[in-house]
Structures are given as C-alpha cells and as structure tokens.
Coordinates of C-alpha atoms and ligand atoms in Angstrom, one line a residue:
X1 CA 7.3 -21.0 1.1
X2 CA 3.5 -21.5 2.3
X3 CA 4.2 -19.3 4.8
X4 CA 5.9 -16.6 2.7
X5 CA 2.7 -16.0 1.2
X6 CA 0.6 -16.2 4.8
X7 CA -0.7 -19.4 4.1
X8 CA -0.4 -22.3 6.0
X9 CA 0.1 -25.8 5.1
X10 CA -2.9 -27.1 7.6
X11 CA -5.5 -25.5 5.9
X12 CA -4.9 -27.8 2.7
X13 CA -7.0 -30.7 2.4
X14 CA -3.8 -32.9 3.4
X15 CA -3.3 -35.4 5.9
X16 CA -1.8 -34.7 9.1
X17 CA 1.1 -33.6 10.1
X18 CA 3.0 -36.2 12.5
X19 CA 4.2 -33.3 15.0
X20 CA 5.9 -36.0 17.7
X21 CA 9.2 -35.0 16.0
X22 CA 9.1 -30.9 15.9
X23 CA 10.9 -28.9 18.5
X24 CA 8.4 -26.5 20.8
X25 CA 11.0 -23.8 21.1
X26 CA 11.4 -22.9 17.2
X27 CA 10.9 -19.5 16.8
X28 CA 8.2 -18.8 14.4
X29 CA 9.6 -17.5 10.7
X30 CA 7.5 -14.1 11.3
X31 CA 9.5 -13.2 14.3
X32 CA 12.9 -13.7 12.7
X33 CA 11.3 -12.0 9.8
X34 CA 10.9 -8.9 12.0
X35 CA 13.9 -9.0 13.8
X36 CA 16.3 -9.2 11.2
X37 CA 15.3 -5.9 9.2
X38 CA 18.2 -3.9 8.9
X39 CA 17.9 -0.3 9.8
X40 CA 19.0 2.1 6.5
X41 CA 21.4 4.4 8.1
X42 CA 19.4 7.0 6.3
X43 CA 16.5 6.4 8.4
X44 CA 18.0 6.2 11.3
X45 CA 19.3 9.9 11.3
X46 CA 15.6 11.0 10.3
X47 CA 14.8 11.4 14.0
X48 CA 17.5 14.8 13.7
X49 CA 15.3 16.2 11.3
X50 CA 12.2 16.1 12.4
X51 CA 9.9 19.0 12.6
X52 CA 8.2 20.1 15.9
X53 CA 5.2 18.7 15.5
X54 CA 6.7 15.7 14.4
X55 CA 9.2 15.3 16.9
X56 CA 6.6 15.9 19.5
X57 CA 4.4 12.8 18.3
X58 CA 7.5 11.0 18.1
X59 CA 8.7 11.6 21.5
X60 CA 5.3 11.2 22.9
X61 CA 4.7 7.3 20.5
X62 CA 8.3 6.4 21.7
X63 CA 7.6 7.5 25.5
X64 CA 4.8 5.3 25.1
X65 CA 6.6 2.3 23.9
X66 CA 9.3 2.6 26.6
X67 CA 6.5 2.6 29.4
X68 CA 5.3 -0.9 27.5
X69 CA 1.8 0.3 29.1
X70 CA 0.3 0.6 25.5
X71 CA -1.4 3.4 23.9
X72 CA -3.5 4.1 20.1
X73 CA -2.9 7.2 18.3
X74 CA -4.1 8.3 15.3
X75 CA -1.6 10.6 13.1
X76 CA -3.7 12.9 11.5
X77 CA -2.4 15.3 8.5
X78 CA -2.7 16.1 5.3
X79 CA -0.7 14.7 2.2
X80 CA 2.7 16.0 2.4
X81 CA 3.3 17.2 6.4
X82 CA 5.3 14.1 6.5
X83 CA 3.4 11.3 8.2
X84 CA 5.4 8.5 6.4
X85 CA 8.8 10.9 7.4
X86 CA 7.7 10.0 11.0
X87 CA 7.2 6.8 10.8
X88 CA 10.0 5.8 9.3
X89 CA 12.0 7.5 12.2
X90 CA 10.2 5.9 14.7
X91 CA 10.6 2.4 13.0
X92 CA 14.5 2.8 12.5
X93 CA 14.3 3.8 16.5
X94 CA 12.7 0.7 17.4
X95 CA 14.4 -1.7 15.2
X96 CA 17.5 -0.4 16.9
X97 CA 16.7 -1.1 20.0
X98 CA 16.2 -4.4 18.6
X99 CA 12.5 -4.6 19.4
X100 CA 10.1 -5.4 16.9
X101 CA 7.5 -2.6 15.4
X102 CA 5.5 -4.1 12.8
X103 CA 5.0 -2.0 10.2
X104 CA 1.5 -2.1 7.7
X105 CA -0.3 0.0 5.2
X106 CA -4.1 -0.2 4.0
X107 CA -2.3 -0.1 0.8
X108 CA 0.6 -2.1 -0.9
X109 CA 2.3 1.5 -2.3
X110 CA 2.4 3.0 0.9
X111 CA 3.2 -0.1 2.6
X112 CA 6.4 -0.6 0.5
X113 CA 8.1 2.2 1.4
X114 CA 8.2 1.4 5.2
X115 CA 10.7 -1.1 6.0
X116 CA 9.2 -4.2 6.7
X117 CA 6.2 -3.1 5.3
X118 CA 3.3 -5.1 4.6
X119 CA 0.0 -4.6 3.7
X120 CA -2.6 -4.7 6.6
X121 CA -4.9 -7.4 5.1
X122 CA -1.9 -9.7 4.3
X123 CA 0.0 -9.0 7.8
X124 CA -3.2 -8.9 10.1
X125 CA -5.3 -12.2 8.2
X126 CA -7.9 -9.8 7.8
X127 CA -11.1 -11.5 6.2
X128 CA -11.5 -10.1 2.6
X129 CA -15.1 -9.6 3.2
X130 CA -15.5 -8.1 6.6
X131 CA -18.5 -7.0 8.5
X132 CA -19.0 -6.2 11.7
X133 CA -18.0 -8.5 14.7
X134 CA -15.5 -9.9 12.1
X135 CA -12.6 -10.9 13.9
X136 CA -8.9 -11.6 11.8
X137 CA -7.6 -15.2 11.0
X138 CA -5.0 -15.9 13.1
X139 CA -4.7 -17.1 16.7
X140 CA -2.4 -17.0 19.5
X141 CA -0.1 -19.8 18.8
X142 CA 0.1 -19.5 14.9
X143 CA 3.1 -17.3 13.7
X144 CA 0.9 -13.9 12.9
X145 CA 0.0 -14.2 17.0
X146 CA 3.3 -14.4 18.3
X147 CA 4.3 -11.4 16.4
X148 CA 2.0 -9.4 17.2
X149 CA 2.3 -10.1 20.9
X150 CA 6.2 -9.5 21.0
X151 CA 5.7 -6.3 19.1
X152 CA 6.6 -3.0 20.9
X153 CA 5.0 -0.5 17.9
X154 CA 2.3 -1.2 15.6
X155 CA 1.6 0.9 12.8
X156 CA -1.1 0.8 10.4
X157 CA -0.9 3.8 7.4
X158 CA -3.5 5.2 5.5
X159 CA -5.8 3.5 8.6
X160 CA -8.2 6.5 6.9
X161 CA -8.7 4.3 3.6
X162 CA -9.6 0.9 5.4
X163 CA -13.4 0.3 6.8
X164 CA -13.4 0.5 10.5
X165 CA -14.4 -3.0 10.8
X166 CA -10.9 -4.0 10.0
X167 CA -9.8 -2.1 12.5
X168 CA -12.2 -3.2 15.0
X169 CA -11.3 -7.1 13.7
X170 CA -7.8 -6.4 14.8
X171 CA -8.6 -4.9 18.1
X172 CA -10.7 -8.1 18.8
X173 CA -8.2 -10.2 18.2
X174 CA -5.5 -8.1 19.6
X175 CA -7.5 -8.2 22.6
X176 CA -7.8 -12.5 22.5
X177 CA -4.3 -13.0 21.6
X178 CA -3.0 -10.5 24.4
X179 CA -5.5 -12.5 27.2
X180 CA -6.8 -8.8 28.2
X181 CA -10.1 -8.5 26.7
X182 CA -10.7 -5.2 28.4
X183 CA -8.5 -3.6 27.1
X184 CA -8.2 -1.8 23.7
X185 CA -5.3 -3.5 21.0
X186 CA -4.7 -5.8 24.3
X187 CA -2.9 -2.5 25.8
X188 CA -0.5 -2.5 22.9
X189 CA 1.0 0.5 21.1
X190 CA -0.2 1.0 18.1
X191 CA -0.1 4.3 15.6
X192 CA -2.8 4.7 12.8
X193 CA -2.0 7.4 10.6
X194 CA -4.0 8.5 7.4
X195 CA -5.8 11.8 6.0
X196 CA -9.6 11.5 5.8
X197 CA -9.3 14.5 2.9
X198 CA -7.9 12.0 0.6
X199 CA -9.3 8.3 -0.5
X200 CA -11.9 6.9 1.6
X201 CA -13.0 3.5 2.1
X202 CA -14.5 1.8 -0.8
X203 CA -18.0 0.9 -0.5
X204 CA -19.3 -0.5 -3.4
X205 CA -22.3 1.5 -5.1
X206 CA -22.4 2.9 -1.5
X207 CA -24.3 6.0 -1.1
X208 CA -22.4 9.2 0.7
X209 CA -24.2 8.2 3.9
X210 CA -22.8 4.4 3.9
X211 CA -19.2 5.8 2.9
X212 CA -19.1 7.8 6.3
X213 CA -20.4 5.3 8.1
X214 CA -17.6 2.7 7.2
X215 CA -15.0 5.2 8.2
X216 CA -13.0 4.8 11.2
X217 CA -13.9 8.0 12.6
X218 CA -17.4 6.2 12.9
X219 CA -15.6 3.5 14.9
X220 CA -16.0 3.3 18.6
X221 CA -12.3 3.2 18.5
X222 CA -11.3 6.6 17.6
X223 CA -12.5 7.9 20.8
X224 CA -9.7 6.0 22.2
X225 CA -7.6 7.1 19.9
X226 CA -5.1 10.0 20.7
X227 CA -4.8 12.5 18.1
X228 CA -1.5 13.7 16.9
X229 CA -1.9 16.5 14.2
X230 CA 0.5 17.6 11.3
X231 CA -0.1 20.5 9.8
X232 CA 3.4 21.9 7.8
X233 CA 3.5 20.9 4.5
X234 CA 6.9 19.7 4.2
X235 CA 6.3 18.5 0.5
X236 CA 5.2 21.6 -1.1
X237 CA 7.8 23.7 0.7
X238 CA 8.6 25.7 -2.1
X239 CA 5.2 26.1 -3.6
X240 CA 2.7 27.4 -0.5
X241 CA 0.0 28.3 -3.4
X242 CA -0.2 24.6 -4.1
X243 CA -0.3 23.1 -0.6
X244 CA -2.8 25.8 0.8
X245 CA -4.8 25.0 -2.7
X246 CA -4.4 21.4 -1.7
X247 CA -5.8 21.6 1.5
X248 CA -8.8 23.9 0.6
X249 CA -9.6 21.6 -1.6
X250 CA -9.5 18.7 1.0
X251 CA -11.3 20.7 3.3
X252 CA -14.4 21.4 1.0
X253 CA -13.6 24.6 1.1
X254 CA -12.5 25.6 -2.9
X255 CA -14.9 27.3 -5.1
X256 CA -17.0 24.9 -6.6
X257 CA -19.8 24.9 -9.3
X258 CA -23.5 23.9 -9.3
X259 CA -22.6 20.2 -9.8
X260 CA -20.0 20.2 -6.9
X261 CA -16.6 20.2 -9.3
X262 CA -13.6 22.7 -9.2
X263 CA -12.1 24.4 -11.9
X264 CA -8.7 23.7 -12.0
X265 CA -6.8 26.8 -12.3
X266 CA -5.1 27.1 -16.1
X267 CA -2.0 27.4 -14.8
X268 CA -1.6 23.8 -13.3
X269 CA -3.5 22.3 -16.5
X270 CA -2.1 20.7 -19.3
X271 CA -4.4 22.3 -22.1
X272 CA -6.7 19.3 -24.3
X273 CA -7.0 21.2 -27.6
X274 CA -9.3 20.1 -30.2
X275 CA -6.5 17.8 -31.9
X276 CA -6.1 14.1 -31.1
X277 CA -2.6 14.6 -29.6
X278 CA -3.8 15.6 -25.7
X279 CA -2.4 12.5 -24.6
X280 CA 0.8 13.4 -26.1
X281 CA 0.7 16.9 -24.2
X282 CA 0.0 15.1 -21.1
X283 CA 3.2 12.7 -21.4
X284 CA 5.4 15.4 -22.7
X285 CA 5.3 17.9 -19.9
X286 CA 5.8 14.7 -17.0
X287 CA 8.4 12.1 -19.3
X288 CA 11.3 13.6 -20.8
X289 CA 11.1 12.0 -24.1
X290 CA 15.3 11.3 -24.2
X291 CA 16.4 7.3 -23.7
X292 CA 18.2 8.7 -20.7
X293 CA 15.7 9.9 -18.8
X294 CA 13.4 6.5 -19.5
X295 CA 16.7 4.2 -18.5
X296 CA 17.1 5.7 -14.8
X297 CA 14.9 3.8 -12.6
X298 CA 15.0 6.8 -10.2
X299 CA 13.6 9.1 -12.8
X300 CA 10.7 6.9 -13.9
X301 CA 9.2 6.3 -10.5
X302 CA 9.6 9.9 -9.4
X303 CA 6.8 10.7 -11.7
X304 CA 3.3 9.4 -12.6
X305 CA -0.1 9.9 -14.4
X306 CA -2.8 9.1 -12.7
X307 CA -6.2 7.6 -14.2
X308 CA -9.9 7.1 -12.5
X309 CA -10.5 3.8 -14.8
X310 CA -8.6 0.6 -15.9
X311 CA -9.2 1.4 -19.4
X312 CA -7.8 4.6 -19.9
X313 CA -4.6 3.4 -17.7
X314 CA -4.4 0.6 -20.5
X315 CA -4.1 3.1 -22.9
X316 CA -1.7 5.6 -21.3
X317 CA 0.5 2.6 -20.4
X318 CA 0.9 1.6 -24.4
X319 CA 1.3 5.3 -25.2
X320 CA 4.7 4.7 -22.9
X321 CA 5.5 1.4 -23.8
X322 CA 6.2 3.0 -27.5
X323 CA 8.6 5.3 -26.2
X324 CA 10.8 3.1 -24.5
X325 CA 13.7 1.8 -26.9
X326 CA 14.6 -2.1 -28.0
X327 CA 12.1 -4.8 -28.7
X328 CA 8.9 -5.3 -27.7
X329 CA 7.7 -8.4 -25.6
X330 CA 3.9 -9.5 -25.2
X331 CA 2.5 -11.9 -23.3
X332 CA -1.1 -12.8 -23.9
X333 CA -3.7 -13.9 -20.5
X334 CA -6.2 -17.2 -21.5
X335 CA -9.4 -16.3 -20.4
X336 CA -11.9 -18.5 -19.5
X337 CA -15.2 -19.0 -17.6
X338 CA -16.2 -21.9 -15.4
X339 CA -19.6 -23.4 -15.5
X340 CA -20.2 -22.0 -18.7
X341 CA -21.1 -24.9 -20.7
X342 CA -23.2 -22.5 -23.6
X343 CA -20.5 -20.7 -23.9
X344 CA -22.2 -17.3 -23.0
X345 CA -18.7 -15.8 -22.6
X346 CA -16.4 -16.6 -25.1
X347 CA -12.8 -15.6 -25.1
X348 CA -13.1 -12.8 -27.0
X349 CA -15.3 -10.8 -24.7
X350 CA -13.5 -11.6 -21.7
X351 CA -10.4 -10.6 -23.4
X352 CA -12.1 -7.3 -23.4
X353 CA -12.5 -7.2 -19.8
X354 CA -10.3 -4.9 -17.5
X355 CA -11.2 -6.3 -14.1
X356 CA -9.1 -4.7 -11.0
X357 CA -6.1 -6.4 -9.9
X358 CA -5.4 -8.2 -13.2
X359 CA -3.2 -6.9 -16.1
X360 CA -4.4 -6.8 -19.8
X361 CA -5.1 -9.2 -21.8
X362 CA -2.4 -8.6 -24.1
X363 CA 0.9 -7.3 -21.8
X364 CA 3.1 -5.3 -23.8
X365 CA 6.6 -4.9 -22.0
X366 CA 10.0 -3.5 -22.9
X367 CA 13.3 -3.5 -21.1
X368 CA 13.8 -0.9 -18.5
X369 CA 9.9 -0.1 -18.4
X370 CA 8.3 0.2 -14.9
X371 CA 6.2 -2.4 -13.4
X372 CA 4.3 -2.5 -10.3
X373 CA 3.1 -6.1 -8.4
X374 CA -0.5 -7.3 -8.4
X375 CA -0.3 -10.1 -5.8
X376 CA 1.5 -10.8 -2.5
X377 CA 4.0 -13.6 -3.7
X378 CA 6.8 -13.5 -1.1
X379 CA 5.9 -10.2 1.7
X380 CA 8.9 -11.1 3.5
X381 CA 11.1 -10.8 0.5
X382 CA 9.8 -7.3 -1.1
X383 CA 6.8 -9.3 -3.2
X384 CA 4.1 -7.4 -2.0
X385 CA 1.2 -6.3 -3.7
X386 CA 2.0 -2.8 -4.9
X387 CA 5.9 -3.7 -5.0
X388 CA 7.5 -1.2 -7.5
X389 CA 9.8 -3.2 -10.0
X390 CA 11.9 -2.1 -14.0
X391 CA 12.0 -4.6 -16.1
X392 CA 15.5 -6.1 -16.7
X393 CA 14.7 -9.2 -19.0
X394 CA 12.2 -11.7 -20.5
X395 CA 11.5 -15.4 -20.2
X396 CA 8.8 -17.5 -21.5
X397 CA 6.5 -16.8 -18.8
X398 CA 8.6 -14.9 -16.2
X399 CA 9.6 -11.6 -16.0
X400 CA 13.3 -10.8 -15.1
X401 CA 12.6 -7.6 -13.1
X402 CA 14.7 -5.3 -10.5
X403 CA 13.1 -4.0 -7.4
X404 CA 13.2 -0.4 -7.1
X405 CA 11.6 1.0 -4.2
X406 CA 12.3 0.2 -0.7
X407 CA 14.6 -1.8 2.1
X408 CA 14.7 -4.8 -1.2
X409 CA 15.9 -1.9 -3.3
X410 CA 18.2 -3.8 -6.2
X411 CA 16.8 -7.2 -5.8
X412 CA 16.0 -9.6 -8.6
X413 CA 13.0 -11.7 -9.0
X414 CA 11.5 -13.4 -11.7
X415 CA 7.6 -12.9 -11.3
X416 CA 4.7 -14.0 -13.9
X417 CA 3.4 -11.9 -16.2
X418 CA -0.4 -12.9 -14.7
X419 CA 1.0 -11.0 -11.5
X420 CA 2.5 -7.7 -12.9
X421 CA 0.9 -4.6 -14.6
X422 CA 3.1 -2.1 -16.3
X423 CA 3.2 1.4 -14.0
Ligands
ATP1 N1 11.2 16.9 8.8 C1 11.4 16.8 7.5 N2 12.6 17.3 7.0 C2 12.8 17.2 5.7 N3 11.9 16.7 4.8 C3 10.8 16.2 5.2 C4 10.5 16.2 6.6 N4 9.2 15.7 6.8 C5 8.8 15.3 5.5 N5 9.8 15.6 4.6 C6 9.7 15.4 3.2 O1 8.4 15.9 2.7 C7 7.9 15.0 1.7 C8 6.5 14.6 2.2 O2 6.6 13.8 3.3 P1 5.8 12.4 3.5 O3 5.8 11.6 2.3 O4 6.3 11.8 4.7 O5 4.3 13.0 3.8 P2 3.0 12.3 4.0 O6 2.2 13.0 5.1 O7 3.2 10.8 4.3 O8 2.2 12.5 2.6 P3 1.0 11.6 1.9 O9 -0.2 11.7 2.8 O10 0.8 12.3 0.6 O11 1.5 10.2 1.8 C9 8.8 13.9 1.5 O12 9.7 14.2 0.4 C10 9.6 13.9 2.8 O13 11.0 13.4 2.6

C-alpha cells in the first residue's frame, strides 16, 4: 500500500527490517505494474490513422526503440495537432510487444488520459523543490530504478510546463542508474512532448526574464533533443478560423492593445450585460440545463469553464452544484494552525482561505456531480492527482465515486472529501 502511493516503508522512523527471509528474485511491484497494462483495442488501431506528420515521428520514436540504441525527442505542436493521439499509438505499440514504455505527464489531467499514466513528479521522485544539480529520489535497486532501466519508451507530456531542472534531475539520474554517465537519459529513449505557446513553468512572483530561464528550451538538454513538429490541427478541423486564431495568438502574433491584451472577437464571447445574471449566461451556453444532460458522465466532462483564481472556481462550482437534482451533501474541512499558541489565526479566517490543492472549506456535493482528485492516493490504481471521477454516493467521510476518464474508466473508489474538489 506504501508503495502504491511511492512511498516506502524504510523511510519511516521504524526499526529494521529483518531481510534474511526475503527472496532476491521478486520482481519489484512497479514492473508488474507496467507490464500488465492492458492495451484498449481502440488504441491500438490509432497507429492506422495517423497523419503524416504523425506517422513520421512515430515510425522514426519506434525505429528508435527497436535499435534499443536510445534517443530524446521533443514533440513539438500546438494544442490540438494531436500530440496525445501519438502517443497513445506509440504506447499501445509498445505495450504489445510486451515491452514496457512508461508513460508521464507534468500534469495529473494530461497524465490520466495515457494508459499507465502518471504524473512525472510522482513516477520520477522528483524533489518538490528542485534547483539545479537536483537529482530525483530513487536509486538503482529501489523499484522506480528497475523500471526505468527495463523501459524501452519514456515519455514525459507537457515536458514544456515543467522547469528544466526536473528534466535535468531525471537525466542525472537516468544517467547513474543506467552506469553510462556519458550519456544523455543513460542512452534511453525517451519522447518529451509539450507546446511552449501554452502554460509555462510556474515561477513564483518570477519576472518574464526568470520564467524563460526555467524553461526547458533553456536546458542544455534540448540541444540534444530531436525535434519532431506537428503542425495540422486535427482538433479544430471543422473550424480553421479558430485554430489559425489559436495559433496567432500563441505565436504573439494577434492584434493586441497598449497593455498587451486581445480583444476577443464578439462572436466567440458570451456577452456580460449590466445584470447580475452573467454567470448564468456563461453556464447556459456550455451545460444544457435538462437532468439528462447533467446524468451522462460523458457529457459533463466533455465540457468545462475555466477560471484564473480559486475563488471564482468556488463560486462557479456552487452555481452547478444547484442545478444538479436530489439532495445536497456537505462536508465541512477543520482548520487549524500549528504553533499558534495566541491564536492569530482563528478558524474562521482560515476557513476563508482557498489555498491550491485543497477543496473548500465547506464541500457541497450531489449525486452524479463531477469531481476531479487532489492527491496521488493509489497511481497504480487510477488515483492520481488530477483523476476525473462522478459522484455515485455518500458516506460519513468517504465519497462513493466512479472513475470516468481513462484505462480505470468505471472503477469505484471511496476517496475522502479532504482529497477531492468538485470539477
Ligand atoms: N490522426 C488523427 N485522426 C483522427 N483524429 C485525430 C488524429 N489526431 C488527433 N486527432 C483528434 O484531434 C483531437 C486533438 O488531438 P490531441 O488531444 O491528441 O491533441 P494535442 O496536441 O494533444 O492537444 P493539446 O496540446 O491541447 O493537449 C482529439 O480529439 C484527437 O482524437
């Protein structure tokens, strides 16, 4: 179970293990872990479909993993030309040739929808706080090491959001773990993908200058790195205004104003008249309002509004709540500070609080409303942070909830309600 959640019995102020009894030849969980991920027959035909610029980085990554003489690309396009399309064939390629590709994600959305997937931080033991010369936290015996070294494909998406140190972290211990120090990734093959037009890496209170410097393209790495571009919009198919606005907009190229901002063209805008009921507007034209619509799982997480700040996400989210039928259930957080002994922060001001990563104080929920995970509970399992979920049922302090995204598509799990936020 320690495991599960990348932890690791040892480093718990225990005494030790007797080990006189264990077997050397058990084969760590994380390999079995890999090698029993069934390939969705869906993904396995992707490989038919791809495009030609997809099909030439896929022949070109899979050529690559056949010669088992390594190689780092980097596949570079913007949102839509089908980067996770690609990867997804290439994984259901490799899995059934029954080698492992370990599959990863700078983030737990993106990371979800690869089968397998796991964020990088969790699958990699990358330090929280990283700087450079960081290296990651496992070694070459433990279970992470053993992976990594059997592992034919690596990939790492959205590798454009993370701070190159991470990356470099992984190389140097790619590098120990693989006893070839000279080479990059230890002459493994790995595939970063990402689009450096959409979120960067976060650098707190960071000026523009700092930003840029934390990106990977800063790294000493990329120059090893081979690109792979993607350029069709495969996404916006139907609408070339959109995709071409898109990109000019990711490219810096849009019209802006004296302050740097775009005017959004009326026609995609949902209009905020003078009235209190903007909010309204803005549900209405993405949620159907019918019981239907809000009771298929499918139509709920095709569809989202998205919000710059905690607060205002609080606020849509109990704006939705209210339309969802049947009764409402709330659970409350308890909030409280250590080493305060004046009591500087009482309850009631940290119950104000919307810190990241944590849901609101008070947790409104109803059946069949969508949830998303906070926490990496059980990776191996479909638990990962970012882990889309409806909610089925309530207990005291569990949530009966349904995975609905991904390879654990339909599973039931019973998660806190300190872990979950609603979506
Ligand atoms: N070769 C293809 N044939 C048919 N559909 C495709 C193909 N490639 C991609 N698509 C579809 O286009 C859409 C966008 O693809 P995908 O999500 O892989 O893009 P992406 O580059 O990962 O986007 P983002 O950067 O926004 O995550 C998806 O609905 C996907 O199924």
């Amino acid at each position: 179970m320690l495991h599960s959640m990348g932890k690791d019995i040892e480093s718990f102020p225990l005494p030790d293990i007797d080990k006189q009894h264990e077997t050397t030849d058990d084969i760590p969980r994380e390999i079995i872990e890999e090698t029993s991920i069934e390939v969705d027959p869906e993904d396995a035909s992707l490989h038919k479909n791809l495009n030609n610029e997809q099909r030439k980085a896929y022949d070109e990554i899979l050529a690559t993993v056949d010669r088992q003489r390594g190689g780092i690309f980097f596949v570079d396009g913007p949102g839509g030309t089908g980067k996770t399309f690609l990867y997804r064939a290439l994984l259901a390629t490799v899995h059934g040739q029954g080698k492992i590709a370990v599959a990863t994600a700078t983030s737990g959305v993106a990371a979800s929808i690869m089968p397998g997937g796991r964020t990088a931080h969790s699958r990699f033991k990358i330090p929280l706080k990283i700087d450079n010369g960081a290296i990651c936290r496992f070694t070459k015996q433990s279970g992470t090491g053993k992976v990594l070294q059997a592992a034919s494909l690596i990939l790492w998406d959205e590798a454009s959001m993370t701070k190159r140190q991470t990356v470099e972290a992984l190389d140097k211990s790619m590098r120990d773990i693989t006893d070839r120090p000279d080479l990059p990734f230890g002459g493994k093959t790995i595939v970063f993908g990402g689009d450096f037009r959409q979120v960067l890496p976060v650098v707190q209170k960071g000026t523009r200058a700092q930003i840029v410097d934390a990106s990977l393209r800063r790294s000493e790495l990329w120059n090893c790195m081979r690109q792979l571009k993607l350029v069709r919009n495969m996404r916006a198919q139907n609408n070339s205004w959109f995709a071409e606005y898109l990109l000019r907009i990711g490219n810096g190229t849009e019209e802006t104003n004296d302050d740097g901002e775009i005017l959004l063209p009326t026609s995609i805008c949902v209009p905020n008249k003078t009235d209190d009921n903007g909010l309204d507007r803005l549900i209405n034209s993405i949620y159907q309002t019918g019981n239907a619509s809000l009771k298929d799982p499918k139509y709920i997480i095709s569809r989202a509004i998205l919000s710059t700040r905690n607060d205002c996400v609080d606020k849509i989210n109990l704006k939705m709540i209210d339309r969802f039928q049947g009764e409402e259930m709330v659970y409350h957080s308890f909030d409280s500070v250590e080493d305060d002994p004046h009591n500087y922060y009482p309850p009631e001001f940290l119950n104000t609080l919307t810190p990241n990563g944590l849901p609101p104080h008070m947790l409104k929920l109803k059946i069949n409303c969508p949830i998303i995970l906070l926490r990496n509970i059980d990776p191996a399992n479909g638990l990962c942070n970012g882990t889309r979920l409806v909610v089925r049922g309530f207990q005291k302090n569990t949530i009966d909830a349904e995975i609905v995204v991904g390879q654990h598509s339909g599973m039931r799990v019973f998660p806190t309600s300190d872990t979950i936020m609603p979506l």
